[in-house]
Short mmCIF file of N, CA, C and O in Angstrom, two decimals:
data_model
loop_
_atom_site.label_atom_id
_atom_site.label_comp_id
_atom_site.label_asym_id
_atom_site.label_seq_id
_atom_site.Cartn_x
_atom_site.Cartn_y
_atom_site.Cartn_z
N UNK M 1 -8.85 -14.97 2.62
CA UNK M 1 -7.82 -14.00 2.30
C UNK M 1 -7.03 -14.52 1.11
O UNK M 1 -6.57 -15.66 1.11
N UNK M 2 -6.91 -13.76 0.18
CA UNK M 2 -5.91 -14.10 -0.80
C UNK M 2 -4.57 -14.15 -0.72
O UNK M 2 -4.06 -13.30 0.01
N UNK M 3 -3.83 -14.96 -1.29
CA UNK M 3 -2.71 -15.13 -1.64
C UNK M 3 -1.79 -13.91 -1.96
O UNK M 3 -0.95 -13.38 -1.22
N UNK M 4 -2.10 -13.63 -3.04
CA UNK M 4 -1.70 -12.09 -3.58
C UNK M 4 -2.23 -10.33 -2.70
O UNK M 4 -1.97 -9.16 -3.00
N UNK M 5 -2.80 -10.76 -1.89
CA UNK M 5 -2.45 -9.68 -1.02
C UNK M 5 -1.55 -9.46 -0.10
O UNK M 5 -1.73 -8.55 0.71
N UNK M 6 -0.67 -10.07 -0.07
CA UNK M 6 0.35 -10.29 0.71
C UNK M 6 1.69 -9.95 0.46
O UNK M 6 1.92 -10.45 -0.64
N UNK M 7 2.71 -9.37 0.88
CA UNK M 7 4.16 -9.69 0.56
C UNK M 7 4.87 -9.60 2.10
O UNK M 7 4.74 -8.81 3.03
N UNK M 8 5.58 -10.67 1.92
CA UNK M 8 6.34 -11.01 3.12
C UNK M 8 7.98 -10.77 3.18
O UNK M 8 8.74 -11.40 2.44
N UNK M 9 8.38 -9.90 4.05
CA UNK M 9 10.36 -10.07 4.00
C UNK M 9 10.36 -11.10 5.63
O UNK M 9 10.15 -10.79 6.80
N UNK M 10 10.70 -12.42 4.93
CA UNK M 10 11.66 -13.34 5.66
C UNK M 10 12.38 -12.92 6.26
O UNK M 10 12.09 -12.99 7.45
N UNK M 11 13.76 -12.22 5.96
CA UNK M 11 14.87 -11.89 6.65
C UNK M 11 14.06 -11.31 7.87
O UNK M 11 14.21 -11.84 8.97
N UNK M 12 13.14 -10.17 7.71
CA UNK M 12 13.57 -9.44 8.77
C UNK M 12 12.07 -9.55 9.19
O UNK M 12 11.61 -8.59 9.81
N UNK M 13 11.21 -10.66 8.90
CA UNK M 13 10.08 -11.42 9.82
C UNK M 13 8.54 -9.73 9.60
O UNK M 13 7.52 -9.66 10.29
N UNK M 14 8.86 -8.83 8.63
CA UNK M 14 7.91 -7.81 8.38
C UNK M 14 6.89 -8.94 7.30
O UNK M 14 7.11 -10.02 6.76
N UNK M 15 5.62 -7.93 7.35
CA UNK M 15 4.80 -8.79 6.63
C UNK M 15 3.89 -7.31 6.23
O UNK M 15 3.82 -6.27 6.89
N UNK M 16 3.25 -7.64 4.90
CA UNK M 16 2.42 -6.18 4.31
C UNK M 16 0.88 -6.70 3.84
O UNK M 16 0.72 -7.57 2.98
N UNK M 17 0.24 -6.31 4.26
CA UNK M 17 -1.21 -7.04 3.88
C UNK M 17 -2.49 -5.62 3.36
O UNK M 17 -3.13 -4.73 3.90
N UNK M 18 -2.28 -6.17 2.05
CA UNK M 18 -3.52 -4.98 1.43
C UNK M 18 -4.90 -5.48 1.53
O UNK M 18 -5.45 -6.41 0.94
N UNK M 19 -5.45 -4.42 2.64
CA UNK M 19 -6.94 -4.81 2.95
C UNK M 19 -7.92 -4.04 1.55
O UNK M 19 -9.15 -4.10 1.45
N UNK M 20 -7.27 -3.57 0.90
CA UNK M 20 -8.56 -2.91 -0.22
C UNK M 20 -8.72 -1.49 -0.17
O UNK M 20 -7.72 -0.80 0.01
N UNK M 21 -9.77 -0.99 -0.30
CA UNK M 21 -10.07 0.28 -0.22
C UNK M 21 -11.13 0.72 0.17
O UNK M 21 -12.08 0.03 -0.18
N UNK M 22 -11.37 1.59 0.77
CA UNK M 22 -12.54 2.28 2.04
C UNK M 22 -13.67 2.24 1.52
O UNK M 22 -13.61 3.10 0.64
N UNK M 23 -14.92 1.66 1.49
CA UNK M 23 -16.30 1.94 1.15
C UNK M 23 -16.46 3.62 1.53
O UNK M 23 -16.04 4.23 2.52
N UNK M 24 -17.26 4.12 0.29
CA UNK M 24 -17.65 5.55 0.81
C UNK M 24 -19.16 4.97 0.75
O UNK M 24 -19.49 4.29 -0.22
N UNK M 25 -20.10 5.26 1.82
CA UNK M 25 -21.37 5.51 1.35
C UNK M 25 -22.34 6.41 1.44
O UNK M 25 -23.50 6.38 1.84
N UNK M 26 -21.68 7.16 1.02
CA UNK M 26 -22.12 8.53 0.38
C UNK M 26 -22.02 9.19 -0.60
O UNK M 26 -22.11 10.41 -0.76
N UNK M 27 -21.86 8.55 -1.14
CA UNK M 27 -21.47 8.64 -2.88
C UNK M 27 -22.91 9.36 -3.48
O UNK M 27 -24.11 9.28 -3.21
N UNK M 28 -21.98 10.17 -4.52
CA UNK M 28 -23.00 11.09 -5.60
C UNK M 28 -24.00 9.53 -5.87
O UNK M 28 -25.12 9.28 -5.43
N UNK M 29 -23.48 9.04 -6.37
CA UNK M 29 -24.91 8.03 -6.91
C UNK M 29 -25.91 7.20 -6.21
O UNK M 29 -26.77 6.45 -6.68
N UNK M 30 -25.56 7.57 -4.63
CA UNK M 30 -26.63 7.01 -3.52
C UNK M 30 -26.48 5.58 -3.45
O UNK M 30 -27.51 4.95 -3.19
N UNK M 31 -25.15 4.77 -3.69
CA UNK M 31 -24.99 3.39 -3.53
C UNK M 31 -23.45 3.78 -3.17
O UNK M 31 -22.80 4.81 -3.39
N UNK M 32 -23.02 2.10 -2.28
CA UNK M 32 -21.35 2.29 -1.81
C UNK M 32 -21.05 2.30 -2.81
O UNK M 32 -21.59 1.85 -3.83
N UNK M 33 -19.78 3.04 -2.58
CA UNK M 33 -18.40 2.47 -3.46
C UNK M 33 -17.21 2.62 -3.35
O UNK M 33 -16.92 3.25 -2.33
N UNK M 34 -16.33 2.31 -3.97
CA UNK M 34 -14.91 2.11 -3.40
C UNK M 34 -14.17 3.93 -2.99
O UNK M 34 -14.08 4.82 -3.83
N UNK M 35 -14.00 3.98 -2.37
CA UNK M 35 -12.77 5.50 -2.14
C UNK M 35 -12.02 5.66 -2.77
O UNK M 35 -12.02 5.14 -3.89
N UNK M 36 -11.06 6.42 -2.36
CA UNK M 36 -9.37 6.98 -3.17
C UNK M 36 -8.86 6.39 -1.93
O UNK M 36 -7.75 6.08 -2.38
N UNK M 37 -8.82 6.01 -0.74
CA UNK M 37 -8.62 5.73 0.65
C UNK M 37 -8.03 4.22 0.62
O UNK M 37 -8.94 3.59 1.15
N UNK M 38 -7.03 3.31 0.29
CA UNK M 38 -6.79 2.20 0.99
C UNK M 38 -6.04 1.52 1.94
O UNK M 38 -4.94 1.91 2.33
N UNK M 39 -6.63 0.43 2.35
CA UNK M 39 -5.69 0.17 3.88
C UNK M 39 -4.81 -0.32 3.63
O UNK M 39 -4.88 -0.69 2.46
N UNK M 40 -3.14 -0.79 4.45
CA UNK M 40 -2.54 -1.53 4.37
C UNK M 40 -2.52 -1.86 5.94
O UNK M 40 -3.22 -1.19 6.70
N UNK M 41 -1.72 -2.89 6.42
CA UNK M 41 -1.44 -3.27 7.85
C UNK M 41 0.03 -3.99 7.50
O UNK M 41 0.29 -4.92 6.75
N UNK M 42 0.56 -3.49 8.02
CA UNK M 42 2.27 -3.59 8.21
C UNK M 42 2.11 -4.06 9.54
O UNK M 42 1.67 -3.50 10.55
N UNK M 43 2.70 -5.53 9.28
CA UNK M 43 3.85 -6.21 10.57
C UNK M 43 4.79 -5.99 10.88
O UNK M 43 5.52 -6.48 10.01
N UNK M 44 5.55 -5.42 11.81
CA UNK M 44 7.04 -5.10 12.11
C UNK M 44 7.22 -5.53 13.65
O UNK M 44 6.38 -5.08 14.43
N UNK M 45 8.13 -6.27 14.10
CA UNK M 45 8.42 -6.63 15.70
C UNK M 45 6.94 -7.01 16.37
O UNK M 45 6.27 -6.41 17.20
N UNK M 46 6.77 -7.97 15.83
CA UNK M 46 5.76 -8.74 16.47
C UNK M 46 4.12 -7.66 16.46
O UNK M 46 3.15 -7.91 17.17
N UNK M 47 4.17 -6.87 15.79
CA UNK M 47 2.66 -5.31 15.89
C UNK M 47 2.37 -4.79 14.70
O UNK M 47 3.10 -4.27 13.86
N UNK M 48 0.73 -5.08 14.74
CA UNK M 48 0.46 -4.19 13.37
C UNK M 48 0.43 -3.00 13.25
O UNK M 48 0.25 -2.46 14.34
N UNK M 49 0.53 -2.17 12.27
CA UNK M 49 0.47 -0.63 11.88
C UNK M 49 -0.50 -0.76 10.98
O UNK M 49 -0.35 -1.50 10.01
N UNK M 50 -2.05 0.20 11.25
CA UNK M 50 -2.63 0.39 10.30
C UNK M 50 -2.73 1.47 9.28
O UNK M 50 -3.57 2.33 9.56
N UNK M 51 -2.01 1.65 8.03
CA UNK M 51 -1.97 2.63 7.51
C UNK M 51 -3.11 2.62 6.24
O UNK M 51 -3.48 1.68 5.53
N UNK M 52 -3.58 4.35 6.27
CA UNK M 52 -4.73 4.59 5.57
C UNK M 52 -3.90 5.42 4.60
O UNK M 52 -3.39 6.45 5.04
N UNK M 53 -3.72 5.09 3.36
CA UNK M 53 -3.45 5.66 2.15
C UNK M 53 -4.28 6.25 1.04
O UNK M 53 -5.11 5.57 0.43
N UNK M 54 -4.05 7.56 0.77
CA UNK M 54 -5.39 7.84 -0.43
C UNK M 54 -4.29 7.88 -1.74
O UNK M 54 -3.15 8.34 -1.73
N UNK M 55 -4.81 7.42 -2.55
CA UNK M 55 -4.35 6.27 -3.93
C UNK M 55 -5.02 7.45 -4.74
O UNK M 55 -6.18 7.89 -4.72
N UNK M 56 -3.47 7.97 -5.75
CA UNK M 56 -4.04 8.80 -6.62
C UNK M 56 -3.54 8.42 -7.83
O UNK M 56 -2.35 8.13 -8.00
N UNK M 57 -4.59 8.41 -8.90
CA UNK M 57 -3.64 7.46 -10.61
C UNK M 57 -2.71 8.95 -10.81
O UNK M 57 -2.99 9.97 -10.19
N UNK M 58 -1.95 8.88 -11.47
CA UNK M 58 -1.02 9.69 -12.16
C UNK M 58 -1.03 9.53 -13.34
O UNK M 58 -1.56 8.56 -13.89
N UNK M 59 -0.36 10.61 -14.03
CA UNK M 59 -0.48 10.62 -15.82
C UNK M 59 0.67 8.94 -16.25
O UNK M 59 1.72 8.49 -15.79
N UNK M 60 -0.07 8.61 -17.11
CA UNK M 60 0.70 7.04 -17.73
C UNK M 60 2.05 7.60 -18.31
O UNK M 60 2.45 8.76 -18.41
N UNK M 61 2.54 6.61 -18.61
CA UNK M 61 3.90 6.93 -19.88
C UNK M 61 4.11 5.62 -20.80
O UNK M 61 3.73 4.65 -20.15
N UNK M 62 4.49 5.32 -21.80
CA UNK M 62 4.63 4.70 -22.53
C UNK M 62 5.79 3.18 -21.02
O UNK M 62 5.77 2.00 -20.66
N UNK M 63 6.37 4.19 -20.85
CA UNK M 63 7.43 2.45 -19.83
C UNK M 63 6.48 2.35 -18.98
O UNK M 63 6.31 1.16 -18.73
N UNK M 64 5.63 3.13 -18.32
CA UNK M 64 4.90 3.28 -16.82
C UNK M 64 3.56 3.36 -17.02
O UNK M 64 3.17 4.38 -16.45
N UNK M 65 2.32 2.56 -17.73
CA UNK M 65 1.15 2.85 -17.98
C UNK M 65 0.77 2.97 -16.49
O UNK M 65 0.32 4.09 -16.24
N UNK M 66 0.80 2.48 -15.85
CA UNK M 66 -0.13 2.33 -13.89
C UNK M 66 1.16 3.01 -13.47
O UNK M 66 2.29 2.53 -13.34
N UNK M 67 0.69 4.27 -13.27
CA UNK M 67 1.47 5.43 -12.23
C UNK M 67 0.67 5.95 -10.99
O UNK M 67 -0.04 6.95 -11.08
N UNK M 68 0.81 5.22 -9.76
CA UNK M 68 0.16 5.50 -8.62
C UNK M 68 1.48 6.12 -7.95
O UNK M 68 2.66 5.80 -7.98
N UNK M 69 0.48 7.55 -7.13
CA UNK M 69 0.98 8.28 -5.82
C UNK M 69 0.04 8.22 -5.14
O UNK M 69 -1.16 8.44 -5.33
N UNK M 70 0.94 7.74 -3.88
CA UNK M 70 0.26 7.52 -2.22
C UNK M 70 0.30 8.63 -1.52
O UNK M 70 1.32 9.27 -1.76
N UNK M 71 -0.62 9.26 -0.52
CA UNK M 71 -0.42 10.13 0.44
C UNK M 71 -0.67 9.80 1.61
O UNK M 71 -1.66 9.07 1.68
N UNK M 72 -0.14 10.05 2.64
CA UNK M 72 -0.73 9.17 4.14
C UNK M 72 -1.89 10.04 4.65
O UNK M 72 -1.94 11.27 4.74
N UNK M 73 -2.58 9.35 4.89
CA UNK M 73 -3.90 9.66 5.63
C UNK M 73 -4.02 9.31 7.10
O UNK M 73 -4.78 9.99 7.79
N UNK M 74 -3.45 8.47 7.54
CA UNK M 74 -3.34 8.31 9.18
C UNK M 74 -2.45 6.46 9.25
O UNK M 74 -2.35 5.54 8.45
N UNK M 75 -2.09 6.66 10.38
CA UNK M 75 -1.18 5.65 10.83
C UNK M 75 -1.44 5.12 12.11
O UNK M 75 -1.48 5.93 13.03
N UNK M 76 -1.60 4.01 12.34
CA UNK M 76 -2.02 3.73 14.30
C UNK M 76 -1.18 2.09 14.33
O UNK M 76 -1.16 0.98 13.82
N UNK M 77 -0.74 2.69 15.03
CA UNK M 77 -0.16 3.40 15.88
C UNK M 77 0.86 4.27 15.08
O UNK M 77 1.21 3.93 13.94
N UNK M 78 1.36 5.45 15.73
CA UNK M 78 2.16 6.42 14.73
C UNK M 78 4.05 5.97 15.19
O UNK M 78 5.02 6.71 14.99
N UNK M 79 4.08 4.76 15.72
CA UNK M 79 5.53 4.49 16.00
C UNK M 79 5.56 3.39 17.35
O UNK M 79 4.75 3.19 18.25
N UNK M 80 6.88 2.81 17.02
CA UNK M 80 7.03 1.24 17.65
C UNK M 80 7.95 1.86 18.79
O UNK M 80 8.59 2.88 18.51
N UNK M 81 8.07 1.13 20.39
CA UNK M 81 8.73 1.50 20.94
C UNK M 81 10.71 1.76 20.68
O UNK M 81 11.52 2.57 21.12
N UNK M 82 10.75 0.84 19.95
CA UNK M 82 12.54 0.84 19.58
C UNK M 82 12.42 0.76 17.95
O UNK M 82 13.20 0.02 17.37
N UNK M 83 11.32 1.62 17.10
CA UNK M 83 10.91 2.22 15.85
C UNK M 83 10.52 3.54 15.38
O UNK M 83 9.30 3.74 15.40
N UNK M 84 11.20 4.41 15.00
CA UNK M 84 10.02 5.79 14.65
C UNK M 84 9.42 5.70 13.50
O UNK M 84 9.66 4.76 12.74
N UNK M 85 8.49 6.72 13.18
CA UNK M 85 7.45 7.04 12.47
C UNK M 85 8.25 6.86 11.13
O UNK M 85 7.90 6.19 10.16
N UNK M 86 9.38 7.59 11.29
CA UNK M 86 10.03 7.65 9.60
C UNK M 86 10.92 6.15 9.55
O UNK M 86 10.88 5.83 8.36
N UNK M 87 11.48 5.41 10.08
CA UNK M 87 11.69 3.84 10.42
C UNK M 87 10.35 3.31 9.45
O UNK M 87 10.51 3.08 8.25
N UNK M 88 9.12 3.17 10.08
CA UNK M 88 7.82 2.57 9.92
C UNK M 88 7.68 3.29 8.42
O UNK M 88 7.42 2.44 7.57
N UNK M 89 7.76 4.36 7.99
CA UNK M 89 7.20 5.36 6.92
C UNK M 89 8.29 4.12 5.59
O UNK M 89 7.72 3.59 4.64
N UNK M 90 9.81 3.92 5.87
CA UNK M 90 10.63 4.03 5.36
C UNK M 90 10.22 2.13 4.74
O UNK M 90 10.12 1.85 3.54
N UNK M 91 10.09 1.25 5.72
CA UNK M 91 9.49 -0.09 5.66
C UNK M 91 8.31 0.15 4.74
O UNK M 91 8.64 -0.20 3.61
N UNK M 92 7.51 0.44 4.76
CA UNK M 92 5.93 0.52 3.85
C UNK M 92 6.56 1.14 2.89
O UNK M 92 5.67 1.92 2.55
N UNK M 93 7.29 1.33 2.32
CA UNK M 93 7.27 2.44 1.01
C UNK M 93 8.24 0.82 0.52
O UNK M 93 8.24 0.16 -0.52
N UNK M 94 8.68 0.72 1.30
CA UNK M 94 9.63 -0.96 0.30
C UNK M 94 8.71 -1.52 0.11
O UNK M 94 8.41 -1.87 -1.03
N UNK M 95 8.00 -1.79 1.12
CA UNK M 95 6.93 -3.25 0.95
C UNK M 95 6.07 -2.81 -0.14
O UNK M 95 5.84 -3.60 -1.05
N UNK M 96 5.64 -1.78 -0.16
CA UNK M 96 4.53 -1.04 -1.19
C UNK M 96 5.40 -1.23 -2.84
O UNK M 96 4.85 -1.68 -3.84
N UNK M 97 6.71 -0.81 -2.77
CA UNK M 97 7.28 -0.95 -3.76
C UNK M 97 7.85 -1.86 -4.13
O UNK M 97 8.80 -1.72 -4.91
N UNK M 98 7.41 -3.20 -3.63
CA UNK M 98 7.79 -5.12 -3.85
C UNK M 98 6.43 -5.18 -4.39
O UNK M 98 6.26 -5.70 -5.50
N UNK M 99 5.33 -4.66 -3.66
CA UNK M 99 4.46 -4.93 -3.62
C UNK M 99 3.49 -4.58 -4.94
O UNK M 99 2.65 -5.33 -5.44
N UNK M 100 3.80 -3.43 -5.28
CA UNK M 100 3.66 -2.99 -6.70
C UNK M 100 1.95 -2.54 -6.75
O UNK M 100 1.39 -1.84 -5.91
N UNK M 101 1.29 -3.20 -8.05
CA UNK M 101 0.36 -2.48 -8.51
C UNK M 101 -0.78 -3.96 -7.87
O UNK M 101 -1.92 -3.88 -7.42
N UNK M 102 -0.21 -4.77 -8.01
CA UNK M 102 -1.19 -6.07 -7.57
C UNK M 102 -0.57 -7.60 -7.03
O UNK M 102 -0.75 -8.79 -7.31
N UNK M 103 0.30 -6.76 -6.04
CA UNK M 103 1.13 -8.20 -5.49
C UNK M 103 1.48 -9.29 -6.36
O UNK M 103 1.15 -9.10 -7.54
N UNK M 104 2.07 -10.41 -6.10
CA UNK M 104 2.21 -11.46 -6.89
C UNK M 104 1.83 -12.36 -7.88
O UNK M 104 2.42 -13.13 -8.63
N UNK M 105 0.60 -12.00 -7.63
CA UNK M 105 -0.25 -12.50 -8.92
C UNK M 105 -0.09 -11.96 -10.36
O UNK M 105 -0.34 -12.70 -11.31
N UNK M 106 0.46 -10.32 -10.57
CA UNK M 106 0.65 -9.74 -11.44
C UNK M 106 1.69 -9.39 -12.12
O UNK M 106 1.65 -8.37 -12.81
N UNK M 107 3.03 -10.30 -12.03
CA UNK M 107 4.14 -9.68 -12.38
C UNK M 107 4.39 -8.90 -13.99
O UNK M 107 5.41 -8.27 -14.30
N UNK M 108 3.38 -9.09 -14.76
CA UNK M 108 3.46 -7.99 -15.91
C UNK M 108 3.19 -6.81 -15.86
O UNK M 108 3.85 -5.95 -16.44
N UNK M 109 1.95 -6.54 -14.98
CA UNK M 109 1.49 -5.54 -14.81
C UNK M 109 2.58 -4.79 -13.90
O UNK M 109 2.95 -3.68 -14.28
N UNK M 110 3.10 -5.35 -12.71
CA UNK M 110 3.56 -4.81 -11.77
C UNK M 110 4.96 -4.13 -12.21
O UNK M 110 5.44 -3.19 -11.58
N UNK M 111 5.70 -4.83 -13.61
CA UNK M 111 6.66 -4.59 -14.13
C UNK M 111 6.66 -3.26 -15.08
O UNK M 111 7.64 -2.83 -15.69
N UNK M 112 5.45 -2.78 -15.08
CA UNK M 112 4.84 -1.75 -15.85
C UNK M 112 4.22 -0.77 -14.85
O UNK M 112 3.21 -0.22 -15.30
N UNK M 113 4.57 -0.40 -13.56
CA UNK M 113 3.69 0.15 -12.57
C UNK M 113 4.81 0.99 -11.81
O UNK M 113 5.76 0.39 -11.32
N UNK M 114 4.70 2.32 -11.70
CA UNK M 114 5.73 3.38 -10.85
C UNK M 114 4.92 3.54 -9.96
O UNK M 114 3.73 3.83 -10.12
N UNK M 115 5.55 3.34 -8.80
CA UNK M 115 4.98 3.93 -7.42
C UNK M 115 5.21 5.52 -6.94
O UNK M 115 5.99 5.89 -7.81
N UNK M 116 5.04 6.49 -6.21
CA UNK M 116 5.64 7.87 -5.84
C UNK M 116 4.96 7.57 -4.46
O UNK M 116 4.29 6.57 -4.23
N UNK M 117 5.24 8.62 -3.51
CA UNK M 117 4.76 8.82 -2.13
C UNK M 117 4.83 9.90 -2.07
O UNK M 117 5.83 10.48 -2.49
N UNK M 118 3.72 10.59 -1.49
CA UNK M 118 3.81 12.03 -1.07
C UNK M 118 3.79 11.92 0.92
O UNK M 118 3.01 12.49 1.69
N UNK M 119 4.58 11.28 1.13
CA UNK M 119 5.21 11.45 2.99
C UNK M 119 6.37 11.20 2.67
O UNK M 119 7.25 11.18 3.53
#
């Protein structure tokens, strides 16, 4: 596991881990390949959340060349016992937006990267 897939908040013991993006294999060209689909797994109170995001580029801008919008595709579990859905929704959109375009390894790029959410 890499380093840079990761971002961690200390204070409040959450942790965000980007697993990549969904093999399709069914692709027009009859070999895998990557989706619009990627995972994350959010730690919150000791439990993971697996969320499936489909990753759409957006038009660039001169401040913002890497303009990604997220849409949720499914969530499992969909809420923590003393957490709701929009709690959990509200955590991943920070971590995603610490987290940027390529975690820690990239802070130029990431400094050049707008996030949006469509949930």
């Amino acid at each position: 596991v890499h380093q840079h897939s990761w971002c961690v908040d200390k204070e409040r013991g959450y942790w965000l881990f980007n697993c990549g993006f969904l093999i399709n294999n069914d692709s027009i060209s009859g070999y895998a390949e990557a989706s619009d689909k990627e995972v994350f797994i959010l730690h919150v109170n000791g439990q993971n959340i697996v969320f499936i995001l489909a990753h759409h580029g957006m038009e660039a801008t001169d401040l913002y060349p890497i303009h990604i919008s997220y849409e949720l595709v499914s969530m499992s579990p969909s809420s923590l016992p003393n957490m709701s859905r929009e709690s959990l929704l509200n955590i991943l959109k920070d971590a995603i937006n610490i987290f940027k375009y390529n975690g820690i390894r990239d802070l130029e790029e990431n400094a050049r990267t707008l996030i949006e959410f469509d949930f």
